[in-house]
Coordinates of C-alpha atoms in Angstrom, one line a residue:
D1 CA -10.6 -24.8 -38.0
S2 CA -8.8 -25.2 -41.2
N3 CA -5.7 -23.2 -40.9
D4 CA -3.1 -25.9 -40.0
A5 CA -1.8 -23.5 -37.2
A6 CA -1.9 -23.3 -33.5
D7 CA -5.2 -21.5 -32.2
V8 CA -6.6 -20.2 -29.0
F9 CA -9.7 -21.9 -27.6
L10 CA -12.1 -21.2 -24.7
Y11 CA -13.5 -24.3 -22.8
D12 CA -16.5 -23.7 -21.0
R13 CA -17.3 -26.3 -18.4
D14 CA -20.9 -25.0 -17.4
A15 CA -22.4 -23.7 -20.9
D16 CA -25.8 -24.1 -19.5
E17 CA -25.0 -22.2 -16.4
N18 CA -26.6 -24.7 -14.1
G19 CA -23.6 -24.8 -11.8
I20 CA -22.9 -28.5 -12.6
Y21 CA -19.4 -28.7 -14.4
D22 CA -18.5 -30.9 -17.2
E23 CA -22.0 -32.5 -17.8
P24 CA -22.5 -34.3 -21.2
G25 CA -24.0 -31.7 -23.3
G26 CA -23.2 -28.9 -20.8
I27 CA -20.0 -27.9 -22.2
A28 CA -19.0 -25.7 -25.2
V29 CA -15.5 -25.0 -26.9
T30 CA -15.2 -21.7 -28.7
L31 CA -12.5 -20.5 -31.1
I32 CA -10.9 -17.3 -29.9
S33 CA -8.4 -16.6 -32.5
I34 CA -10.7 -16.1 -35.5
G35 CA -10.5 -13.7 -38.5
A36 CA -12.5 -10.6 -38.6
D37 CA -14.8 -11.8 -41.3
G38 CA -15.0 -15.1 -39.4
S39 CA -12.4 -16.9 -41.4
A40 CA -9.6 -18.9 -39.9
A41 CA -6.6 -16.9 -38.6
N42 CA -3.6 -16.8 -41.1
N43 CA -1.1 -17.5 -38.7
I44 CA -0.3 -19.2 -35.2
S45 CA -2.0 -17.7 -31.9
Y46 CA -0.9 -18.8 -28.6
A47 CA -0.3 -17.6 -25.0
P48 CA -3.8 -17.1 -23.8
A49 CA -4.9 -15.0 -20.7
I50 CA -8.6 -14.7 -19.4
S51 CA -9.9 -12.0 -17.3
P52 CA -11.0 -13.1 -13.9
D53 CA -14.7 -12.6 -14.7
G54 CA -14.4 -14.8 -17.8
S55 CA -15.7 -12.3 -20.3
Q56 CA -12.2 -11.6 -22.2
V57 CA -9.5 -13.7 -23.6
A58 CA -6.2 -11.9 -24.5
F59 CA -3.6 -13.8 -26.5
E60 CA -0.8 -13.4 -28.9
S61 CA -0.9 -13.9 -32.6
L62 CA 1.3 -13.5 -35.7
A63 CA -1.9 -13.7 -37.8
N64 CA -2.6 -10.3 -39.5
N65 CA -6.3 -10.7 -40.4
L66 CA -7.8 -10.8 -37.0
I67 CA -9.1 -7.2 -36.9
P68 CA -10.7 -5.2 -39.7
G69 CA -8.0 -3.7 -41.9
G70 CA -5.5 -6.1 -40.8
T71 CA -2.1 -5.5 -39.3
M72 CA 1.6 -5.6 -40.7
E73 CA 2.7 -9.1 -41.3
F74 CA 5.4 -10.8 -39.3
I75 CA 4.9 -8.9 -36.0
H76 CA 3.2 -10.8 -33.4
H77 CA 0.5 -8.8 -31.5
V78 CA -1.4 -8.7 -28.3
Y79 CA -5.2 -9.0 -28.8
A80 CA -8.4 -9.1 -26.6
R81 CA -11.4 -11.2 -27.7
D82 CA -14.9 -10.5 -26.2
W83 CA -15.9 -14.0 -26.9
Q84 CA -19.7 -13.3 -26.1
A85 CA -19.9 -10.2 -28.4
G86 CA -17.7 -12.0 -31.1
V87 CA -15.3 -8.9 -31.3
T88 CA -11.6 -8.8 -31.3
T89 CA -9.5 -5.8 -30.5
L90 CA -6.0 -5.1 -31.1
I91 CA -4.3 -4.3 -27.7
S92 CA -0.8 -3.6 -28.6
Q93 CA -1.3 0.0 -30.3
S94 CA -0.9 3.6 -29.3
S95 CA -3.4 5.8 -27.8
D96 CA -3.9 7.2 -31.4
G97 CA -4.3 4.0 -33.0
A98 CA -0.9 3.2 -34.3
E99 CA -0.1 -0.5 -34.1
A100 CA 3.3 -1.5 -32.3
N101 CA 6.2 -1.6 -34.8
D102 CA 7.7 -4.6 -32.8
G103 CA 6.3 -7.7 -31.2
S104 CA 4.3 -7.7 -28.2
S105 CA 3.4 -10.4 -25.7
R106 CA 2.4 -11.7 -22.4
P107 CA -0.7 -10.0 -21.7
A108 CA -2.2 -9.8 -18.2
F109 CA -5.9 -8.9 -17.6
S110 CA -7.5 -6.7 -14.7
G111 CA -10.6 -7.9 -13.1
N112 CA -13.2 -7.1 -15.8
G113 CA -10.9 -6.9 -18.6
R114 CA -10.8 -3.0 -18.9
F115 CA -7.1 -2.9 -18.3
V116 CA -4.6 -5.2 -20.1
A117 CA -0.7 -5.0 -19.4
F118 CA 1.8 -6.4 -21.7
E119 CA 5.4 -6.0 -22.8
S120 CA 6.9 -5.0 -26.0
P121 CA 10.2 -3.6 -27.3
A122 CA 8.1 -1.3 -29.7
D123 CA 9.1 2.5 -29.7
N124 CA 6.0 4.0 -31.1
L125 CA 3.5 3.2 -28.3
V126 CA 4.0 6.1 -26.3
P127 CA 6.2 9.4 -26.8
G128 CA 9.7 9.6 -26.0
D129 CA 10.3 5.6 -25.9
T130 CA 14.3 5.9 -26.7
N131 CA 15.6 3.2 -24.4
F132 CA 15.9 0.5 -26.9
G133 CA 14.4 -2.0 -24.4
N134 CA 11.6 -4.2 -23.6
D135 CA 9.0 -2.0 -21.6
I136 CA 5.7 -2.8 -19.8
F137 CA 2.6 -1.2 -21.1
L138 CA -1.1 -0.8 -20.1
R139 CA -4.1 -0.5 -22.2
D140 CA -7.1 1.3 -20.7
R141 CA -10.0 0.2 -22.9
D142 CA -12.5 2.4 -21.1
V143 CA -11.2 6.0 -20.3
D144 CA -14.6 7.5 -19.8
E145 CA -15.6 4.7 -17.5
D146 CA -19.1 4.2 -19.2
G147 CA -18.7 0.5 -19.2
I148 CA -18.2 0.1 -23.1
F149 CA -14.8 -1.1 -24.0
D150 CA -12.7 0.3 -26.9
E151 CA -14.8 3.3 -28.1
P152 CA -13.1 5.4 -30.5
G153 CA -11.3 8.3 -28.4
Q154 CA -11.9 6.5 -25.0
V155 CA -8.8 4.3 -25.0
A156 CA -5.2 5.0 -23.9
T157 CA -1.8 3.4 -23.8
I158 CA 0.8 4.3 -21.0
R159 CA 4.2 2.8 -20.2
L160 CA 4.6 1.6 -16.8
S161 CA 8.3 0.5 -16.5
V162 CA 9.2 3.9 -15.7
D163 CA 10.6 5.5 -12.4
S164 CA 8.5 7.5 -9.7
G165 CA 9.2 10.6 -11.8
G166 CA 8.0 9.1 -15.1
N167 CA 11.7 8.7 -16.5
Q168 CA 12.2 5.7 -18.8
S169 CA 14.5 3.0 -17.4
D170 CA 18.1 1.8 -18.6
G171 CA 17.0 -1.9 -18.9
Q172 CA 14.5 -4.6 -19.8
A173 CA 11.2 -5.0 -18.2
S174 CA 8.9 -8.1 -18.5
N175 CA 6.3 -10.5 -16.9
A176 CA 3.5 -8.0 -15.9
A177 CA 1.0 -8.9 -13.3
I178 CA -1.9 -6.5 -12.6
S179 CA -4.3 -6.3 -9.8
A180 CA -8.1 -6.7 -10.0
D181 CA -8.8 -3.0 -10.0
G182 CA -6.0 -2.4 -12.5
S183 CA -4.3 0.2 -10.2
L184 CA -1.2 -2.0 -9.3
I185 CA 1.2 -3.6 -11.8
A186 CA 4.0 -5.7 -10.8
F187 CA 7.1 -6.7 -13.1
D188 CA 10.5 -7.7 -13.2
S189 CA 13.4 -5.5 -14.7
D190 CA 17.2 -5.5 -14.7
A191 CA 17.2 -1.6 -14.9
S192 CA 19.1 0.1 -12.2
D193 CA 17.4 3.3 -12.2
L194 CA 13.8 2.6 -11.4
V195 CA 14.3 3.2 -7.6
P196 CA 17.4 4.7 -5.8
G197 CA 19.8 2.5 -4.6
D198 CA 19.4 -0.3 -6.9
T199 CA 23.0 -1.5 -7.0
N200 CA 22.7 -5.2 -7.2
F201 CA 23.3 -5.5 -10.7
T202 CA 20.6 -8.2 -11.4
S203 CA 17.0 -8.4 -12.1
D204 CA 14.4 -7.3 -9.4
V205 CA 10.7 -7.3 -9.0
F206 CA 9.0 -3.8 -9.0
L207 CA 5.4 -2.5 -8.2
H208 CA 4.1 0.5 -10.2
D209 CA 1.1 2.1 -8.4
R210 CA -0.8 4.2 -11.0
Q211 CA -2.9 6.0 -8.2
I212 CA 0.2 7.7 -7.0
A213 CA 0.8 11.0 -9.0
P214 CA 4.6 11.6 -9.9
P215 CA 6.2 13.6 -7.2
T216 CA 7.2 17.3 -7.5
G217 CA 9.5 19.6 -5.3
A218 CA 12.8 18.9 -3.8
D219 CA 13.1 16.0 -1.4
L220 CA 15.8 17.1 1.0
S221 CA 17.2 14.8 3.6
V222 CA 19.9 14.9 6.0
T223 CA 21.5 11.9 7.8
I224 CA 24.3 11.6 10.4
T225 CA 26.6 8.6 10.9
G226 CA 28.8 8.0 13.7
P227 CA 29.6 5.5 16.5
G228 CA 26.8 4.8 18.9
A229 CA 29.2 4.0 21.7
V230 CA 33.0 4.5 22.3
L231 CA 35.5 3.2 24.6
G232 CA 37.4 6.4 25.0
R233 CA 36.4 10.4 25.0
G234 CA 36.2 11.4 21.3
A235 CA 34.3 10.5 18.2
S236 CA 33.8 11.7 14.5
Y237 CA 30.8 12.1 12.3
L238 CA 29.7 12.5 8.8
V239 CA 26.6 14.5 8.1
T240 CA 25.3 14.1 4.5
V241 CA 22.8 16.1 2.8
Q242 CA 21.0 15.0 -0.2
N243 CA 18.3 15.9 -2.8
A244 CA 16.1 13.0 -3.9
G245 CA 14.6 15.5 -6.4
P246 CA 12.9 15.6 -8.8
E247 CA 13.6 19.2 -8.8
T248 CA 16.4 21.4 -7.8
A249 CA 16.5 22.5 -4.1
V250 CA 16.9 26.5 -4.5
N251 CA 18.8 28.1 -1.7
A252 CA 19.3 25.2 0.7
T253 CA 20.2 25.9 4.2
M254 CA 21.0 23.8 7.5
S255 CA 20.8 24.6 11.0
R256 CA 23.2 22.4 13.2
S257 CA 24.5 21.8 16.6
I258 CA 26.8 19.9 18.8
T259 CA 26.4 19.4 22.5
S260 CA 29.1 17.8 24.9
N261 CA 30.8 18.7 27.9
D262 CA 34.1 19.0 26.2
S263 CA 35.2 20.1 22.8
T264 CA 33.4 20.3 19.5
H265 CA 34.3 20.9 15.9
W266 CA 32.6 21.4 12.3
G267 CA 34.5 20.7 9.1
Q268 CA 33.7 22.7 5.9
P269 CA 31.0 21.5 3.6
S270 CA 31.9 20.1 0.3
Q271 CA 29.6 22.8 -1.3
G272 CA 28.7 26.4 0.3
T273 CA 29.8 27.8 3.5
C274 CA 28.8 27.6 7.1
F275 CA 29.1 29.8 10.0
F276 CA 28.7 28.4 13.4
S277 CA 25.2 26.9 13.8
S278 CA 24.0 27.3 10.3
C279 CA 25.2 26.7 6.6
E280 CA 24.2 28.0 3.3
F281 CA 24.5 25.7 0.4
G282 CA 23.0 27.7 -2.7
D283 CA 21.2 25.0 -5.1
I284 CA 21.4 21.5 -4.7
F285 CA 20.7 19.7 -8.1
A286 CA 18.3 16.6 -8.0
A287 CA 20.5 13.7 -6.9
G288 CA 23.0 16.1 -5.7
Q289 CA 24.8 15.6 -2.4
I290 CA 26.7 17.6 0.2
T291 CA 28.9 16.3 3.1
M292 CA 30.7 17.5 6.1
T293 CA 32.5 16.2 9.2
A294 CA 31.9 16.8 12.8
S295 CA 33.7 15.9 16.0
G296 CA 33.0 16.0 19.6
S297 CA 34.4 14.7 22.9
V298 CA 33.6 14.5 26.7
S299 CA 35.7 15.0 29.8
E300 CA 37.4 12.2 31.3
N301 CA 36.3 11.1 34.6
Q302 CA 38.3 8.2 36.2
G303 CA 35.8 7.4 38.7
N304 CA 33.1 6.4 36.3
V305 CA 32.7 4.0 33.6
Y306 CA 30.0 5.7 32.0
I307 CA 31.4 9.2 31.2
G308 CA 28.9 11.2 29.0
S309 CA 27.6 11.8 25.5
V310 CA 27.8 13.8 22.4
N311 CA 24.8 15.1 20.6
V312 CA 24.8 16.0 16.8
Y313 CA 21.7 17.8 15.4
A314 CA 21.0 18.8 11.8
H315 CA 17.8 20.3 9.9
V316 CA 17.8 21.1 6.2
S317 CA 15.5 23.3 4.1
A318 CA 15.1 25.1 1.0
D319 CA 13.0 27.7 -0.9
T320 CA 11.6 24.7 -3.0
S321 CA 8.6 23.0 -1.7
D322 CA 9.6 19.6 -0.1
P323 CA 7.1 16.6 -0.7
N324 CA 8.7 14.8 2.3
L325 CA 9.6 16.6 5.5
T326 CA 10.1 13.5 7.5
N327 CA 13.4 13.1 6.6
N328 CA 14.7 16.9 6.9
T329 CA 15.7 16.5 10.4
A330 CA 18.5 14.2 12.0
S331 CA 20.0 13.6 15.4
F332 CA 22.7 11.2 16.7
A333 CA 24.1 10.6 20.1
T334 CA 27.3 8.8 21.1
H335 CA 28.0 7.5 24.7
F336 CA 31.4 7.4 26.0
Y337 CA 32.7 4.8 28.6
N338 CA 36.0 4.3 30.4
C339 CA 36.8 0.9 31.6
A340 CA 39.8 2.0 33.4
A341 CA 37.5 3.4 36.1
D342 CA 37.6 1.9 39.7
N343 CA 34.7 0.7 42.0
Q344 CA 32.9 -1.0 39.1
C345 CA 29.5 -2.6 39.9
I346 CA 27.7 -5.2 37.8
L347 CA 26.5 -3.0 35.4
D348 CA 30.1 -1.4 34.5
E349 CA 31.4 -5.0 34.5
V350 CA 29.1 -6.2 31.9
V351 CA 29.4 -3.1 29.8
C352 CA 33.2 -3.6 29.8
Y353 CA 32.9 -7.1 29.1
L354 CA 30.6 -6.3 25.9
F355 CA 33.2 -3.8 24.7
K356 CA 35.9 -6.1 25.1
T357 CA 34.4 -9.3 23.5
F358 CA 31.7 -7.7 21.0
P359 CA 33.1 -4.5 19.4
P360 CA 30.2 -2.2 18.9
T361 CA 29.7 -2.6 15.1
P362 CA 26.4 -4.0 13.5
T363 CA 28.8 -6.9 12.0
S364 CA 30.2 -7.8 15.4
S365 CA 30.9 -11.6 15.8
S366 CA 29.0 -13.5 18.6
R367 CA 29.4 -16.3 20.6
N368 CA 26.0 -17.6 20.1
E369 CA 22.8 -16.6 17.9
S370 CA 21.1 -14.4 20.7
Q371 CA 24.2 -12.0 20.7
S372 CA 24.4 -11.4 17.2
L373 CA 23.0 -7.9 17.7
V374 CA 25.1 -7.2 20.7
G375 CA 27.2 -4.5 18.6
Q376 CA 23.9 -2.6 18.0
F377 CA 23.0 -3.2 21.7
I378 CA 26.0 -1.7 23.2
P379 CA 24.9 2.2 22.2
Q380 CA 21.6 1.5 24.3
L381 CA 23.7 0.9 27.4
A382 CA 23.5 4.4 28.7
L383 CA 19.6 4.2 29.1
Y384 CA 20.5 1.6 31.9
Y385 CA 23.0 4.0 33.7
Q386 CA 20.0 6.5 33.7
V387 CA 17.7 4.2 35.1
R388 CA 20.1 2.8 37.8
D389 CA 20.9 6.3 38.9
G390 CA 17.3 7.5 38.9
I391 CA 16.2 4.5 41.1
L392 CA 19.0 3.6 43.4
T393 CA 19.4 7.2 44.4
T394 CA 15.8 7.6 45.6
T395 CA 14.6 6.8 49.1
A396 CA 12.6 3.8 47.9
G397 CA 15.8 2.5 46.0
S398 CA 18.4 3.1 48.8
H399 CA 17.6 -0.1 50.6
Y400 CA 18.6 -2.1 47.4
K401 CA 21.8 -0.2 46.8
D402 CA 24.0 -2.3 49.2
L403 CA 22.5 -5.5 47.9
Y404 CA 23.1 -4.4 44.2
Y405 CA 26.8 -3.8 45.0
T406 CA 27.2 -6.8 47.5
H407 CA 26.3 -9.3 44.6
S408 CA 28.0 -7.6 41.7
D409 CA 31.0 -9.8 41.5
E410 CA 28.9 -13.1 41.6
L411 CA 26.3 -11.7 39.1
S412 CA 29.1 -10.9 36.7
D413 CA 30.8 -14.4 37.0
L414 CA 27.2 -16.1 36.5
L415 CA 26.5 -14.1 33.5
F416 CA 29.7 -14.5 31.8
A417 CA 29.9 -18.1 32.4
D418 CA 26.3 -19.3 31.9
T419 CA 25.1 -18.9 28.3
T420 CA 21.6 -19.8 29.2
L421 CA 21.6 -17.2 31.9
W422 CA 23.1 -14.4 29.6
D423 CA 20.5 -15.3 26.8
T424 CA 17.6 -15.1 29.5
A425 CA 19.1 -11.5 30.7
L426 CA 19.1 -10.2 27.0
A427 CA 15.6 -11.6 26.3
T428 CA 14.3 -10.0 29.4
L429 CA 16.0 -6.5 28.5
A430 CA 14.3 -6.6 25.2
Q431 CA 11.0 -6.9 26.8
W432 CA 11.7 -4.1 29.2
E433 CA 13.4 -1.5 27.1
P434 CA 10.4 0.3 26.0
N435 CA 9.2 0.9 29.5
L436 CA 12.8 1.9 30.6
H437 CA 12.9 4.6 28.0
A438 CA 9.6 5.8 29.0
L439 CA 10.8 6.1 32.8
V440 CA 13.8 7.9 31.7
N441 CA 12.0 10.2 29.5
D442 CA 9.7 11.0 32.4
E443 CA 6.7 9.3 30.6
G444 CA 6.4 6.4 33.2
E445 CA 2.7 7.1 33.5
T446 CA 2.1 6.0 29.8
A447 CA 4.2 2.8 29.7
V448 CA 1.9 -0.1 31.0
I449 CA 3.6 -3.2 32.3
T450 CA 2.6 -6.4 30.3
A451 CA 2.2 -10.1 31.3
A452 CA 5.1 -11.0 29.0
Q453 CA 7.4 -8.4 30.7
V454 CA 6.7 -9.9 34.0
Q455 CA 6.9 -13.5 32.9
S456 CA 10.4 -12.6 31.4
M457 CA 11.5 -11.1 34.7
D458 CA 10.2 -14.1 36.5
D459 CA 12.0 -16.4 34.2
F460 CA 15.2 -14.5 34.6
L461 CA 15.0 -14.6 38.7
N462 CA 14.4 -18.0 38.6
A463 CA 17.2 -18.8 36.3
L464 CA 19.5 -16.4 38.5
S465 CA 18.5 -18.2 41.8
A466 CA 19.1 -21.6 40.1
A467 CA 22.8 -20.7 39.2
G468 CA 23.6 -18.6 42.3
S469 CA 25.2 -19.4 45.4
P470 CA 23.3 -20.2 48.6
A471 CA 23.7 -16.5 49.7
L472 CA 22.6 -15.2 46.5
Q473 CA 19.4 -17.6 46.5
Q474 CA 18.6 -16.6 50.1
T475 CA 18.8 -12.9 49.3
I476 CA 16.4 -13.3 46.3
A477 CA 14.0 -15.6 48.3
N478 CA 13.9 -12.7 51.1
E479 CA 13.3 -10.0 48.8
R480 CA 10.7 -11.8 46.9
A481 CA 8.9 -12.8 50.1
N482 CA 8.9 -8.9 51.3
L483 CA 7.4 -7.9 47.9
P484 CA 4.0 -8.3 46.1
P485 CA 3.7 -11.2 43.7
L486 CA 5.0 -10.2 40.2
T487 CA 1.5 -10.7 38.6
T488 CA 0.4 -7.6 40.8
F489 CA 2.3 -5.3 38.4
V490 CA 0.4 -6.5 35.2
G491 CA -1.4 -3.6 33.8
M492 CA 0.3 -1.0 36.1
T493 CA 2.0 1.7 34.5
M494 CA 5.8 2.3 35.2
A495 CA 4.9 5.3 37.6
E496 CA 2.8 3.3 39.7
A497 CA 4.7 0.2 39.9
R498 CA 8.0 2.2 40.4
G499 CA 8.3 1.9 44.2
Q500 CA 7.5 -1.6 44.6
I501 CA 9.2 -3.4 41.6
I502 CA 12.7 -2.1 42.5
G503 CA 13.3 -5.1 44.6
Y504 CA 12.7 -7.7 41.6
T505 CA 14.7 -5.6 39.0
T506 CA 17.7 -5.0 41.4
Y507 CA 18.9 -8.2 40.3
L508 CA 18.5 -7.6 36.6
P509 CA 22.1 -7.0 35.1
L510 CA 22.3 -3.9 32.9
V511 CA 18.8 -2.8 34.1
T512 CA 19.6 -2.7 37.8
G513 CA 16.8 -1.2 39.1
P514 CA 14.2 0.2 36.8

């Protein structure tokens, strides 16, 4: 080692391979950055990376005498050294053997050293590299997979810092990391066009999956936005159709509907024409978007707090094949409430309390952490009206109707005044909501009651009894004495338990009798 320059070495802690590390006489140090003819490298070498199996060492070097024929001066390249075979290979070169015309750095190995990821601002490693930026590249040293690395004609260099369609990015990429099989490569980049919706104006971490072929066709999608719950009679909606590409959506169309018990209206689309239940948009280019408005209302009913719903539906398609059909259909429901109605029960009072205190927006403020999602919870309240009406009007449920209305005022006062009781009620509802949906959708035979659900109900009833008046405590105790133990229902379906579990759940505010 006579070059007076930094070199790369390999330290073998078990050269005799007896499984004992660092024995005297059982270690070896090997020079990795060595000239093609065995002479010293004529410039510095640094930043080594070793393959997980230990057979290959990659490094950066400004030396130009490491491979036969040499390389250009004053350009640092990435090399790989098979230290057992004594062969050094230039990694930072194109598929046809042209060495990179700018510096390359930070190599990363796959498990056996076949794949080497690295970064470089060179623009001659792949065709069409015109973004004037640092990119991530991958060198495949065994294209024919015969186990022999770096055979002429069986190597390839590809660019990885591209979007899913293979298009180059508008930013800089660096710091590649590669999976053992070479199929996944992670890197960071400040580009804004590698994935849709990257609007944070800062560097992000991306994952490139080489096993996924670039998409074809036109990925059409439709979304509907609007309020999930309204204190009033009417609501407006925005319907958005988008083409995520990569191809143009030819002859795009949409079918649509709005259902309500009062008036509905569709606005004109930003492109194309619509007639009643269908729209013809013509061609939608990749990244194109079409919008239209809609509105609907329900009839006023002074006798009820819950006064109905408006349902909006849309489905888009085109002559061009669509690689993702899961986003071609959208539906949206808005539920309407009238808090001026008379004869409010506990459910009505809770609903109107929520509307007054926590406006139904995802960013609604809350009085404590457990209610941070109350704004998103309000649109689900119609479910509990369906559950209540479906149960209390049955023969089995009629016994509990008087109890339900008799204690409404006290239940309301307790819930609004006692934060712990409120939190317990919300936690119980979260446990039971999937089963309630199943019951309302006539799928009660598929929804099995779990031990966690039963425990949550027991916790709530105990908390309610502890906070309630002697009359409420006695009522709860009497009803529980007349019903099977709660643990009886674990493992039952909602359909099986429906007739017996009513007595317990009559006292669940909002649920009121699932």
